Amino acid sequence: MSFDVEAFRAEFSFFQQHPDWVYLDSAATMHKPDAVIKAEVEFYQQHNSNVHRGAHQLSQQATRLFEKARDAVALALNVRRREEIIWTSGATEALNLVAAGLMGTVLEPGDRILLTCLEHHANIVPWQFYCQQHGVFIDVVPLTTELELDIAVFQQLLELKPKVVAMAEVSNVLGTIAPIAQLVKLAKAAGAITVIDGAQGIVWQRPDMQALDADFYVFSGHKLYGPTGIGVLYGRYELLNNLRPLRYGGEMIKAVSFAGTTLNQLPYRLEAGTPNIAGAIGLAAAFNWLAEFDSAALKSHKQQLFQALYQGCKAISGITLLSPATQNAGILSLNINAEHPTDVAALLNEQKIALRAGTHCAMPLFQALQLPGAVRLSLAAYNNDHDIQRTLQALEQTVELLQ
Amino acid sequence: MTAHELILQSKAPYTAIAAQELPAIAASSDWQNKYRILMNLGKQLPVFSNDLQRDEFLIAGCDSKAWLLHQYDGITQKHYWAFDSEARVVKGLVALAICQLNGLSNNELAQLDFTVLLKPLGLYQNISPSRQSGLQAVLDKMASQIKATG
Ligand SMILES: Cc1ncc(COP(=O)(O)O)c(C=O)c1O
């Protein structure tokens, strides 16, 4: 079945509002289909009440919708138990929760953890902060000259017996797809707890948690056609149950006296305070909406666009491509001659190409690449051939203006 | 090169920009042409050596690194600046501001509205907010330097 991109695009009111823009910044945040927006609005207009606490029927109804959203995500990710889905504000909060929650419970002074050099700051800084406090050492997997994770070094570092291995499935700068199934297997064989940052990866490929067998997996709703301010921490039940909460108060508590407090069960023990109810419902709507489309067709459409963009850029003299063409989830980082990425972006902005310039919250990666930054073009399935043509023309114009 | 020498060396290029490129940008009608001129302004201006790319001269609030040097001549009561940035757009925009302000006295500067300096150039509607705020950060710094001597 061929994919009708125009029909897909018509699901997004945003594009009707901005017909003259080419949006190539989906790795930063995606546009949301009207179905998702409608689900959030409907919640507020028709069902708004707080969850888990009202004595009234309205609250029970809101609670039902909220928990139904959890079920939808649990089903989409094929987890063992619905309590393994914890709502967070996004990938960043989820990673903070894992890093903080493992310190002192799993990670002890003198232990080691393993990260990779292409991580987003959200998968570096929480670890760094808590590891420093707790005397835990961090090792870093480098890249090969082909910009892939160096598996040989990965295996050597596993011999140091890290208790945690945390890594991104897809690099938010290079777009490269890590062989996480293989890496999870290796890490688990070495006895490590595995944490996958799926913020970009989930867009590329819906994970099957039981098949993947990672211990933790995090993502943000807004990078997957969902609302901002909602994300998910998936965790293996036993591990989640032993994770020390990052926040305290509200529904996470079973009983409080000044002598002490008993925490509630999962998932609530990790969801302090009033949750982002409408956000959760919106994210579930995104999963349900996405299920209406053939995911293989979406993927191959995006791959076609990526190849056209890649080959087109390669043909423009002056452009240096950072991202590899193969094993790429649809992110193309590039530079033009020795120009500063912000200059390139400024000229592309003039031509109404929306993209990002700089170090993309991955400064250690740019240190490894020995580059001051790059311009990042990121695709989504709602992009079309016209977007690619416009972008290539704009890049040619930009190269010319920078001469 | 010292900061003083660099500011001295920048005087003539800024004057030339005020006479040539500033009106040329204002007069040109398409954005490509405006940018073509803007992007090349930096080439006329001296580049800061490593020892002048010091933190004390660094402007916070730009996407790219940027440094501003200032000098106040107590005898003539005139202000002079020199500016460098990793990015050509910012270097060009700031050059268009400095070339209108260089060599003016406290009194003259007090009467100027910095917010409309670049308005007649027809660039502003195009420039992205982050670039505008980069430029704004430099203009704010200049205003505070003027104030400190006034
Ligand atoms: C790989 C990766 N991890 C984590 C994050 C953080 O996501 P958020 O800002 O939604 O929490 C991002 C977002 O840019 C990302 O690309």
Coordinates of C-alpha atoms and ligand atoms in Angstrom, one line a residue:
Chain A
M1 CA 0.0 0.0 0.0
S2 CA 1.4 3.3 -0.9
F3 CA 1.4 6.0 1.7
D4 CA -0.7 9.1 1.0
V5 CA 1.5 11.8 2.5
E6 CA -1.0 14.6 1.7
A7 CA -3.8 12.8 3.5
F8 CA -1.5 12.3 6.5
R9 CA -0.4 15.9 6.4
A10 CA -4.0 17.0 6.4
E11 CA -4.4 15.5 9.9
F12 CA -2.3 18.5 11.2
S13 CA -4.0 21.9 11.3
F14 CA -0.6 23.4 11.9
F15 CA 0.4 23.0 8.2
Q16 CA -2.7 24.8 7.0
Q17 CA -1.8 27.7 9.2
H18 CA 1.8 27.8 7.9
P19 CA 1.7 26.7 4.3
D20 CA 4.9 28.6 3.5
W21 CA 7.1 27.0 6.1
V22 CA 9.1 23.8 5.8
Y23 CA 9.3 22.2 9.2
L24 CA 12.5 20.2 9.6
D25 CA 12.7 20.4 13.4
S26 CA 10.7 17.3 14.4
A27 CA 13.5 16.0 16.5
A28 CA 13.0 19.0 18.7
T29 CA 9.3 18.6 18.8
M30 CA 6.7 17.2 16.5
H31 CA 3.5 18.6 15.3
K32 CA 0.4 17.2 16.8
P33 CA -2.5 15.8 14.8
D34 CA -5.9 17.3 15.4
A35 CA -6.9 14.0 17.0
V36 CA -4.5 14.6 19.9
I37 CA -5.5 18.2 20.3
K38 CA -9.1 17.2 20.3
A39 CA -8.6 14.6 22.9
E40 CA -7.0 17.1 25.3
V41 CA -9.6 19.7 24.7
E42 CA -12.4 17.2 25.1
F43 CA -11.0 16.2 28.5
Y44 CA -11.0 19.7 29.7
Q45 CA -14.4 20.6 28.2
Q46 CA -16.2 17.4 29.2
H47 CA -14.4 15.4 31.9
N48 CA -12.2 17.7 33.9
S49 CA -11.8 16.6 37.5
N50 CA -8.8 15.5 39.6
V51 CA -7.9 11.9 39.6
H52 CA -7.8 9.2 42.3
R53 CA -9.2 11.5 45.0
G54 CA -12.6 12.8 44.4
A55 CA -15.6 11.4 46.2
H56 CA -17.7 12.2 43.2
Q57 CA -18.5 10.4 40.1
L58 CA -16.8 13.0 37.9
S59 CA -13.5 12.3 39.5
Q60 CA -14.1 8.6 39.0
Q61 CA -14.7 9.2 35.4
A62 CA -11.6 11.3 35.0
T63 CA -9.6 8.6 36.8
R64 CA -11.0 6.0 34.4
L65 CA -9.9 8.0 31.4
F66 CA -6.5 8.7 32.9
E67 CA -5.9 5.0 33.7
K68 CA -7.3 4.0 30.3
A69 CA -4.5 6.2 28.9
R70 CA -2.0 4.2 30.8
D71 CA -3.5 1.0 29.5
A72 CA -3.2 2.3 25.9
V73 CA 0.5 3.0 26.4
A74 CA 1.0 -0.3 28.2
L75 CA -0.6 -2.1 25.3
A76 CA 1.3 -0.2 22.7
L77 CA 4.6 -1.0 24.3
N78 CA 3.7 -4.6 25.2
V79 CA 4.8 -4.4 28.8
R80 CA 4.1 -7.2 31.3
R81 CA 2.1 -5.1 33.8
R82 CA 0.3 -1.8 33.4
E83 CA 2.0 -0.6 36.6
E84 CA 5.3 -0.6 34.7
I85 CA 4.2 2.6 32.9
I86 CA 5.0 5.7 35.0
W87 CA 3.9 9.1 33.8
T88 CA 6.6 11.8 33.9
S89 CA 6.8 15.2 32.4
G90 CA 9.1 13.9 29.7
A91 CA 12.3 11.9 29.0
T92 CA 14.4 14.3 31.0
E93 CA 12.3 13.8 34.2
A94 CA 12.2 10.1 33.6
L95 CA 16.0 9.9 33.4
N96 CA 16.4 12.1 36.5
L97 CA 14.0 9.7 38.3
V98 CA 16.0 6.7 37.3
A99 CA 19.4 8.2 38.1
A100 CA 18.3 9.6 41.5
G101 CA 16.3 6.5 42.3
L102 CA 19.1 4.0 41.8
M103 CA 21.6 5.9 43.9
G104 CA 21.9 4.3 47.3
T105 CA 19.5 1.6 46.4
V106 CA 21.4 -0.1 43.6
L107 CA 24.5 2.1 43.1
E108 CA 27.0 2.3 46.0
P109 CA 30.2 4.3 46.3
G110 CA 32.9 2.8 44.1
D111 CA 30.5 1.4 41.6
R112 CA 30.7 2.2 37.9
I113 CA 28.1 3.1 35.3
L114 CA 28.5 3.2 31.5
L115 CA 27.2 5.9 29.2
T116 CA 28.0 6.6 25.5
C117 CA 29.6 9.7 24.1
L118 CA 26.6 10.6 21.9
E119 CA 24.1 11.0 24.7
H120 CA 21.8 14.0 25.1
H121 CA 22.6 16.1 28.2
A122 CA 19.4 14.7 29.8
N123 CA 21.2 11.2 29.8
I124 CA 24.5 12.6 31.1
V125 CA 23.9 15.4 33.6
P126 CA 21.5 13.6 36.0
W127 CA 24.0 10.7 36.2
Q128 CA 26.9 13.1 36.6
F129 CA 25.2 15.0 39.4
Y130 CA 24.2 12.0 41.4
C131 CA 27.3 9.9 40.7
Q132 CA 29.5 12.8 42.0
Q133 CA 27.4 12.9 45.2
H134 CA 27.6 9.1 45.7
G135 CA 31.1 8.4 44.6
V136 CA 30.1 6.4 41.5
F137 CA 32.4 6.4 38.4
I138 CA 31.2 7.0 34.9
D139 CA 32.8 5.3 31.8
V140 CA 32.0 6.5 28.3
V141 CA 31.7 4.4 25.1
P142 CA 33.4 6.3 22.2
L143 CA 32.5 6.3 18.6
T144 CA 34.3 4.6 15.8
T145 CA 35.5 6.6 12.8
E146 CA 32.3 5.6 11.1
L147 CA 30.5 7.4 13.9
E148 CA 29.0 4.1 15.3
L149 CA 29.2 3.1 18.9
D150 CA 32.5 1.3 19.4
I151 CA 31.2 -2.2 20.3
A152 CA 34.6 -3.6 21.1
V153 CA 35.3 -0.8 23.6
F154 CA 31.7 -1.3 24.9
Q155 CA 32.5 -4.9 25.6
Q156 CA 35.8 -4.0 27.3
L157 CA 34.1 -1.5 29.5
L158 CA 31.5 -4.1 30.4
E159 CA 34.4 -6.1 32.0
L160 CA 34.6 -3.3 34.6
K161 CA 31.2 -4.5 35.7
P162 CA 29.2 -1.3 35.5
K163 CA 25.9 -1.7 37.5
V164 CA 24.1 0.5 35.0
V165 CA 24.4 1.0 31.2
A166 CA 22.4 4.0 29.9
M167 CA 22.3 4.8 26.2
A168 CA 20.2 6.4 23.5
E169 CA 18.6 4.3 20.9
V170 CA 18.8 7.0 18.3
S171 CA 21.3 9.9 18.4
N172 CA 19.5 13.2 18.4
V173 CA 22.4 14.8 16.4
L174 CA 23.5 12.1 14.0
G175 CA 20.3 10.2 13.6
T176 CA 22.2 6.9 13.9
I177 CA 20.4 3.9 15.2
A178 CA 22.3 1.9 17.8
P179 CA 21.9 -1.8 17.8
I180 CA 20.2 -1.7 21.2
A181 CA 18.8 -5.2 21.2
Q182 CA 22.4 -6.5 20.9
L183 CA 23.8 -4.0 23.4
V184 CA 21.1 -4.7 25.9
K185 CA 21.9 -8.4 25.7
L186 CA 25.6 -7.8 26.2
A187 CA 25.0 -5.4 29.1
K188 CA 22.6 -7.8 30.8
A189 CA 25.0 -10.7 30.3
A190 CA 27.5 -8.6 32.2
G191 CA 25.0 -8.1 35.0
A192 CA 24.2 -4.4 34.3
I193 CA 20.8 -2.7 34.6
T194 CA 20.0 -1.2 31.2
V195 CA 18.4 2.2 30.7
I196 CA 17.4 3.2 27.1
D197 CA 16.8 6.8 26.2
G198 CA 14.1 6.3 23.6
A199 CA 13.3 10.0 23.1
Q200 CA 14.3 9.8 19.4
G201 CA 14.2 6.0 19.1
I202 CA 10.5 5.6 19.7
V203 CA 9.7 7.7 16.7
W204 CA 11.8 5.4 14.6
Q205 CA 10.5 2.1 16.0
R206 CA 7.8 1.3 18.5
P207 CA 9.6 -0.8 21.1
D208 CA 8.2 -4.1 22.3
M209 CA 9.4 -4.0 25.9
Q210 CA 9.2 -7.7 26.5
A211 CA 11.2 -8.5 23.4
L212 CA 13.7 -5.7 24.0
D213 CA 14.2 -6.8 27.6
A214 CA 15.7 -3.5 28.7
D215 CA 15.2 -2.6 32.4
F216 CA 14.2 1.0 31.8
Y217 CA 13.0 2.9 28.7
V218 CA 12.1 6.5 28.6
F219 CA 10.5 8.9 26.1
S220 CA 8.7 12.2 25.7
G221 CA 5.2 12.5 24.3
H222 CA 5.9 15.7 22.4
K223 CA 8.4 14.0 20.1
L224 CA 5.9 11.3 19.2
Y225 CA 2.9 13.4 17.9
G226 CA 1.8 13.9 21.6
P227 CA 1.5 16.9 23.9
T228 CA 4.3 18.6 25.7
G229 CA 4.7 18.1 29.4
I230 CA 4.0 14.3 29.3
G231 CA 6.4 11.4 29.0
V232 CA 6.8 7.9 30.1
L233 CA 9.2 5.9 32.3
Y234 CA 8.9 2.3 31.6
G235 CA 10.6 0.1 34.2
R236 CA 10.7 -3.6 35.1
Y237 CA 8.2 -3.9 38.0
E238 CA 10.7 -5.2 40.6
L239 CA 13.2 -2.4 39.8
L240 CA 10.5 0.3 39.8
N241 CA 9.3 -1.0 43.1
N242 CA 12.8 -0.5 44.6
L243 CA 13.5 2.9 43.0
R244 CA 13.7 5.7 45.5
P245 CA 11.1 8.3 44.5
L246 CA 12.4 11.7 43.4
R247 CA 9.3 13.6 44.6
Y248 CA 7.1 13.1 47.6
G249 CA 3.5 14.1 48.2
G250 CA 0.0 13.5 47.0
E251 CA -1.3 10.2 45.6
M252 CA 2.1 8.4 46.0
I253 CA 1.4 8.1 49.7
K254 CA -0.7 5.5 51.5
A255 CA -0.5 6.7 55.1
V256 CA 1.2 9.7 56.8
S257 CA 1.8 10.5 60.4
F258 CA 4.6 12.5 61.9
A259 CA 6.1 9.3 62.9
G260 CA 6.5 8.2 59.3
T261 CA 4.9 7.6 56.0
T262 CA 3.9 4.5 54.0
L263 CA 4.2 4.8 50.3
N264 CA 1.5 3.7 47.9
Q265 CA 2.0 1.0 45.3
L266 CA 3.2 1.3 41.8
P267 CA 2.6 3.2 39.6
Y268 CA 1.5 5.8 42.1
R269 CA 4.5 5.7 44.4
L270 CA 6.5 7.3 41.6
E271 CA 3.8 9.8 40.6
A272 CA 3.7 12.5 43.2
G273 CA 1.3 15.3 43.0
T274 CA -1.6 15.9 40.5
P275 CA -0.4 14.3 37.3
N276 CA -0.7 15.8 33.8
I277 CA -4.1 14.2 33.2
A278 CA -4.9 15.8 29.9
G279 CA -1.4 15.2 28.7
A280 CA -1.6 11.5 29.5
I281 CA -4.9 11.3 27.6
G282 CA -3.4 13.3 24.7
L283 CA -0.4 10.9 24.6
A284 CA -2.7 7.9 24.6
A285 CA -4.6 9.5 21.8
A286 CA -1.4 9.9 19.8
F287 CA -0.7 6.2 20.2
N288 CA -4.2 5.3 19.2
W289 CA -4.2 7.7 16.2
L290 CA -0.8 6.4 15.1
A291 CA -2.1 2.8 15.2
E292 CA -4.5 3.8 12.3
F293 CA -1.5 4.0 9.9
D294 CA 0.7 1.4 8.5
S295 CA 3.9 2.0 10.4
A296 CA 6.1 0.3 7.8
A297 CA 4.7 2.7 5.2
L298 CA 5.4 5.7 7.4
K299 CA 8.9 4.5 7.9
S300 CA 9.6 3.9 4.3
H301 CA 8.2 7.2 3.3
K302 CA 10.5 8.9 5.8
Q303 CA 13.4 6.8 4.5
Q304 CA 12.7 7.9 1.0
L305 CA 12.7 11.6 2.0
F306 CA 15.8 11.1 4.0
Q307 CA 17.7 9.5 1.0
A308 CA 16.5 12.3 -1.3
L309 CA 17.6 14.9 1.2
Y310 CA 20.9 13.2 1.8
Q311 CA 21.7 12.7 -1.8
G312 CA 20.6 16.3 -2.6
C313 CA 22.8 17.7 0.1
K314 CA 25.7 15.6 -1.0
A315 CA 25.5 17.1 -4.5
I316 CA 25.8 20.7 -3.2
S317 CA 29.4 21.6 -3.0
G318 CA 30.4 23.3 0.3
I319 CA 28.1 21.1 2.4
T320 CA 29.7 18.6 4.8
L321 CA 27.4 15.9 6.1
L322 CA 27.9 14.7 9.6
S323 CA 25.2 12.1 9.7
P324 CA 25.8 8.7 8.1
A325 CA 23.4 7.7 5.3
T326 CA 22.7 4.2 6.5
Q327 CA 21.2 3.1 9.8
N328 CA 19.7 6.6 10.1
A329 CA 16.4 7.4 11.6
G330 CA 15.8 10.6 9.6
I331 CA 18.1 13.2 11.1
L332 CA 20.7 15.0 9.0
S333 CA 23.3 17.2 10.6
L334 CA 25.5 19.2 8.3
N335 CA 27.8 22.2 8.1
I336 CA 28.5 24.6 5.2
N337 CA 32.2 25.1 4.7
A338 CA 33.6 26.6 7.8
E339 CA 30.6 28.8 8.5
H340 CA 29.1 29.0 11.9
P341 CA 25.9 26.9 12.2
T342 CA 24.0 29.9 13.5
D343 CA 24.8 31.8 10.2
V344 CA 23.6 28.9 8.1
A345 CA 20.4 28.7 10.2
A346 CA 19.8 32.4 10.0
L347 CA 19.8 32.3 6.2
L348 CA 17.6 29.2 6.1
N349 CA 15.2 30.9 8.5
E350 CA 15.0 33.7 6.0
Q351 CA 13.8 31.1 3.6
K352 CA 11.3 29.7 6.1
I353 CA 13.1 26.5 6.7
A354 CA 12.6 25.6 10.4
L355 CA 15.6 23.7 11.8
R356 CA 18.0 23.8 14.7
A357 CA 21.6 25.0 14.9
G358 CA 24.2 24.5 17.6
T359 CA 25.3 21.6 19.7
H360 CA 21.8 20.2 20.3
C361 CA 22.3 19.4 24.0
A362 CA 25.1 17.0 23.1
M363 CA 28.2 19.0 23.8
P364 CA 30.4 15.9 24.5
L365 CA 29.5 14.5 21.1
F366 CA 30.7 17.7 19.4
Q367 CA 33.8 17.7 21.5
A368 CA 34.5 14.2 20.2
L369 CA 33.7 15.3 16.6
Q370 CA 35.9 18.4 17.2
L371 CA 33.2 20.7 15.8
P372 CA 31.7 23.8 17.2
G373 CA 28.2 22.6 16.2
A374 CA 26.0 21.8 13.2
V375 CA 22.8 22.5 11.6
R376 CA 20.2 19.8 12.1
L377 CA 17.5 18.8 9.7
S378 CA 15.1 16.3 11.1
L379 CA 12.3 14.7 9.3
A380 CA 8.9 13.3 10.2
A381 CA 6.4 11.3 8.2
Y382 CA 4.4 14.5 7.5
N383 CA 7.2 16.0 5.4
N384 CA 6.8 15.7 1.7
D385 CA 8.8 15.9 -1.5
H386 CA 8.1 19.6 -1.8
D387 CA 9.7 20.1 1.6
I388 CA 12.8 18.4 0.4
Q389 CA 13.0 20.4 -2.9
R390 CA 12.4 23.7 -1.0
T391 CA 15.1 22.7 1.5
L392 CA 17.7 21.8 -1.2
Q393 CA 17.0 25.1 -3.1
A394 CA 17.3 27.0 0.2
L395 CA 20.6 25.3 1.0
E396 CA 22.0 26.1 -2.5
Q397 CA 20.9 29.8 -2.0
T398 CA 22.6 29.7 1.5
V399 CA 25.8 28.4 0.1
E400 CA 25.8 31.1 -2.5
L401 CA 25.0 33.9 0.0
L402 CA 27.8 32.7 2.3
Q403 CA 30.5 33.0 -0.4
Chain B
M1 CA 47.4 43.5 19.7
T2 CA 46.0 45.5 22.6
A3 CA 42.3 46.4 22.9
H4 CA 43.3 50.0 22.3
E5 CA 45.1 49.2 19.1
L6 CA 42.3 47.1 17.8
I7 CA 39.7 49.8 18.5
L8 CA 41.9 52.3 16.6
Q9 CA 42.3 49.9 13.7
S10 CA 38.6 49.4 13.5
K11 CA 37.7 53.1 13.2
A12 CA 38.3 53.5 9.5
P13 CA 36.5 50.3 8.5
Y14 CA 33.4 51.3 10.6
T15 CA 33.5 54.8 9.0
A16 CA 33.6 53.2 5.6
I17 CA 30.7 50.9 6.4
A18 CA 28.6 53.9 7.5
A19 CA 29.3 55.6 4.2
Q20 CA 28.9 52.6 1.9
E21 CA 27.2 49.5 3.1
L22 CA 24.8 51.0 5.5
P23 CA 23.0 53.0 2.8
A24 CA 23.4 50.2 0.3
I25 CA 21.5 47.8 2.6
A26 CA 18.8 50.4 3.2
A27 CA 18.5 50.9 -0.6
S28 CA 18.4 47.3 -1.7
S29 CA 15.0 45.8 -2.1
D30 CA 15.5 42.1 -1.9
W31 CA 16.6 40.2 1.2
Q32 CA 19.3 38.2 -0.6
N33 CA 21.1 41.4 -1.5
K34 CA 20.8 42.8 2.0
Y35 CA 22.2 39.6 3.4
R36 CA 24.9 39.4 0.8
I37 CA 26.2 42.7 2.0
L38 CA 25.6 42.0 5.7
M39 CA 27.4 38.7 5.6
N40 CA 30.5 40.2 4.2
L41 CA 30.8 43.2 6.5
G42 CA 32.9 41.2 8.9
K43 CA 35.6 40.8 6.2
Q44 CA 36.4 44.5 6.4
L45 CA 36.8 44.4 10.1
P46 CA 39.8 43.2 12.1
V47 CA 39.5 39.8 13.8
F48 CA 40.2 39.6 17.5
S49 CA 43.3 37.7 18.4
N50 CA 43.0 34.9 20.9
D51 CA 44.1 37.1 23.8
L52 CA 41.3 39.5 23.0
Q53 CA 38.7 36.8 23.0
R54 CA 38.7 37.1 26.8
D55 CA 35.8 36.3 29.1
E56 CA 35.7 39.9 30.3
F57 CA 34.8 41.1 26.8
L58 CA 32.3 38.3 26.1
I59 CA 28.7 39.2 25.6
A60 CA 26.2 36.9 27.2
G61 CA 23.0 36.3 25.3
C62 CA 24.3 35.5 21.9
D63 CA 23.9 32.1 20.2
S64 CA 27.5 32.3 19.1
K65 CA 30.5 33.7 21.0
A66 CA 30.9 37.4 20.7
W67 CA 33.3 40.0 22.2
L68 CA 32.9 43.8 22.5
L69 CA 35.7 46.2 23.2
H70 CA 35.0 49.8 24.3
Q71 CA 37.0 52.9 24.8
Y72 CA 36.0 56.3 26.1
D73 CA 38.3 59.2 25.2
G74 CA 38.1 61.4 28.3
I75 CA 39.5 64.4 26.5
T76 CA 37.2 64.5 23.5
Q77 CA 34.5 62.7 25.4
K78 CA 33.9 60.3 22.6
H79 CA 33.1 56.6 22.5
Y80 CA 34.6 54.0 20.3
W81 CA 34.0 50.2 20.0
A82 CA 35.2 47.2 18.2
F83 CA 33.3 43.9 18.0
D84 CA 33.9 40.3 16.9
S85 CA 31.9 37.2 16.8
E86 CA 32.1 33.6 15.5
A87 CA 29.0 34.3 13.5
R88 CA 28.9 36.5 10.5
V89 CA 25.3 37.7 10.8
V90 CA 25.8 39.0 14.3
K91 CA 29.1 40.6 13.4
G92 CA 27.4 42.3 10.5
L93 CA 24.4 43.5 12.5
V94 CA 26.6 44.9 15.3
A95 CA 28.8 46.6 12.7
L96 CA 25.8 48.3 11.3
A97 CA 25.0 49.6 14.8
I98 CA 28.6 50.5 15.8
C99 CA 29.2 52.4 12.5
Q100 CA 26.4 54.7 13.5
L101 CA 27.6 55.2 17.1
N102 CA 31.4 55.3 16.9
G103 CA 33.0 58.6 17.7
L104 CA 29.9 60.1 19.2
S105 CA 29.9 62.0 22.4
N106 CA 27.9 61.3 25.6
N107 CA 25.5 64.0 24.7
E108 CA 25.0 62.8 21.1
L109 CA 24.5 59.2 22.3
A110 CA 22.0 60.2 25.0
Q111 CA 19.8 61.6 22.3
L112 CA 19.8 58.4 20.2
D113 CA 17.2 55.7 20.3
F114 CA 19.1 52.4 20.0
T115 CA 16.0 50.5 19.3
V116 CA 15.5 52.1 15.9
L117 CA 19.1 52.1 14.8
L118 CA 18.6 49.3 12.3
K119 CA 15.0 50.0 11.4
P120 CA 15.6 51.9 8.2
L121 CA 17.6 49.0 6.9
G122 CA 14.6 46.8 6.4
L123 CA 16.4 43.9 8.0
Y124 CA 14.5 43.6 11.2
Q125 CA 11.3 41.9 10.1
N126 CA 13.6 39.1 8.8
I127 CA 16.0 38.7 11.6
S128 CA 15.0 35.9 14.0
P129 CA 14.3 36.7 17.6
S130 CA 17.4 35.0 18.9
R131 CA 19.6 37.0 16.5
Q132 CA 17.7 40.1 17.6
S133 CA 18.3 39.3 21.2
G134 CA 22.0 38.8 20.4
L135 CA 22.1 42.2 18.9
Q136 CA 20.1 43.6 21.8
A137 CA 22.5 42.1 24.3
V138 CA 25.3 44.0 22.5
L139 CA 23.3 47.3 22.4
D140 CA 22.4 46.9 26.1
K141 CA 26.1 46.4 26.9
M142 CA 27.0 49.5 24.9
A143 CA 24.3 51.5 26.7
S144 CA 25.7 50.5 30.1
Q145 CA 29.2 51.4 29.0
I146 CA 28.0 54.9 28.0
K147 CA 26.2 55.3 31.2
A148 CA 29.2 54.3 33.2
T149 CA 31.2 57.2 31.8
G150 CA 28.3 59.8 31.8
Ligands
LIG1 C1 17.9 11.7 22.7 C2 17.2 12.6 23.6 N1 17.1 12.4 24.9 C3 16.4 13.2 25.8 C4 15.8 14.3 25.3 C5 15.1 15.2 26.3 O1 13.7 15.2 26.0 P1 12.7 16.3 26.8 O2 13.3 17.6 26.6 O3 11.4 16.1 26.1 O4 12.7 15.8 28.2 C6 15.9 14.6 24.0 C7 15.2 15.9 23.4 O5 15.8 16.7 22.7 C8 16.6 13.8 23.1 O6 16.6 14.0 21.8

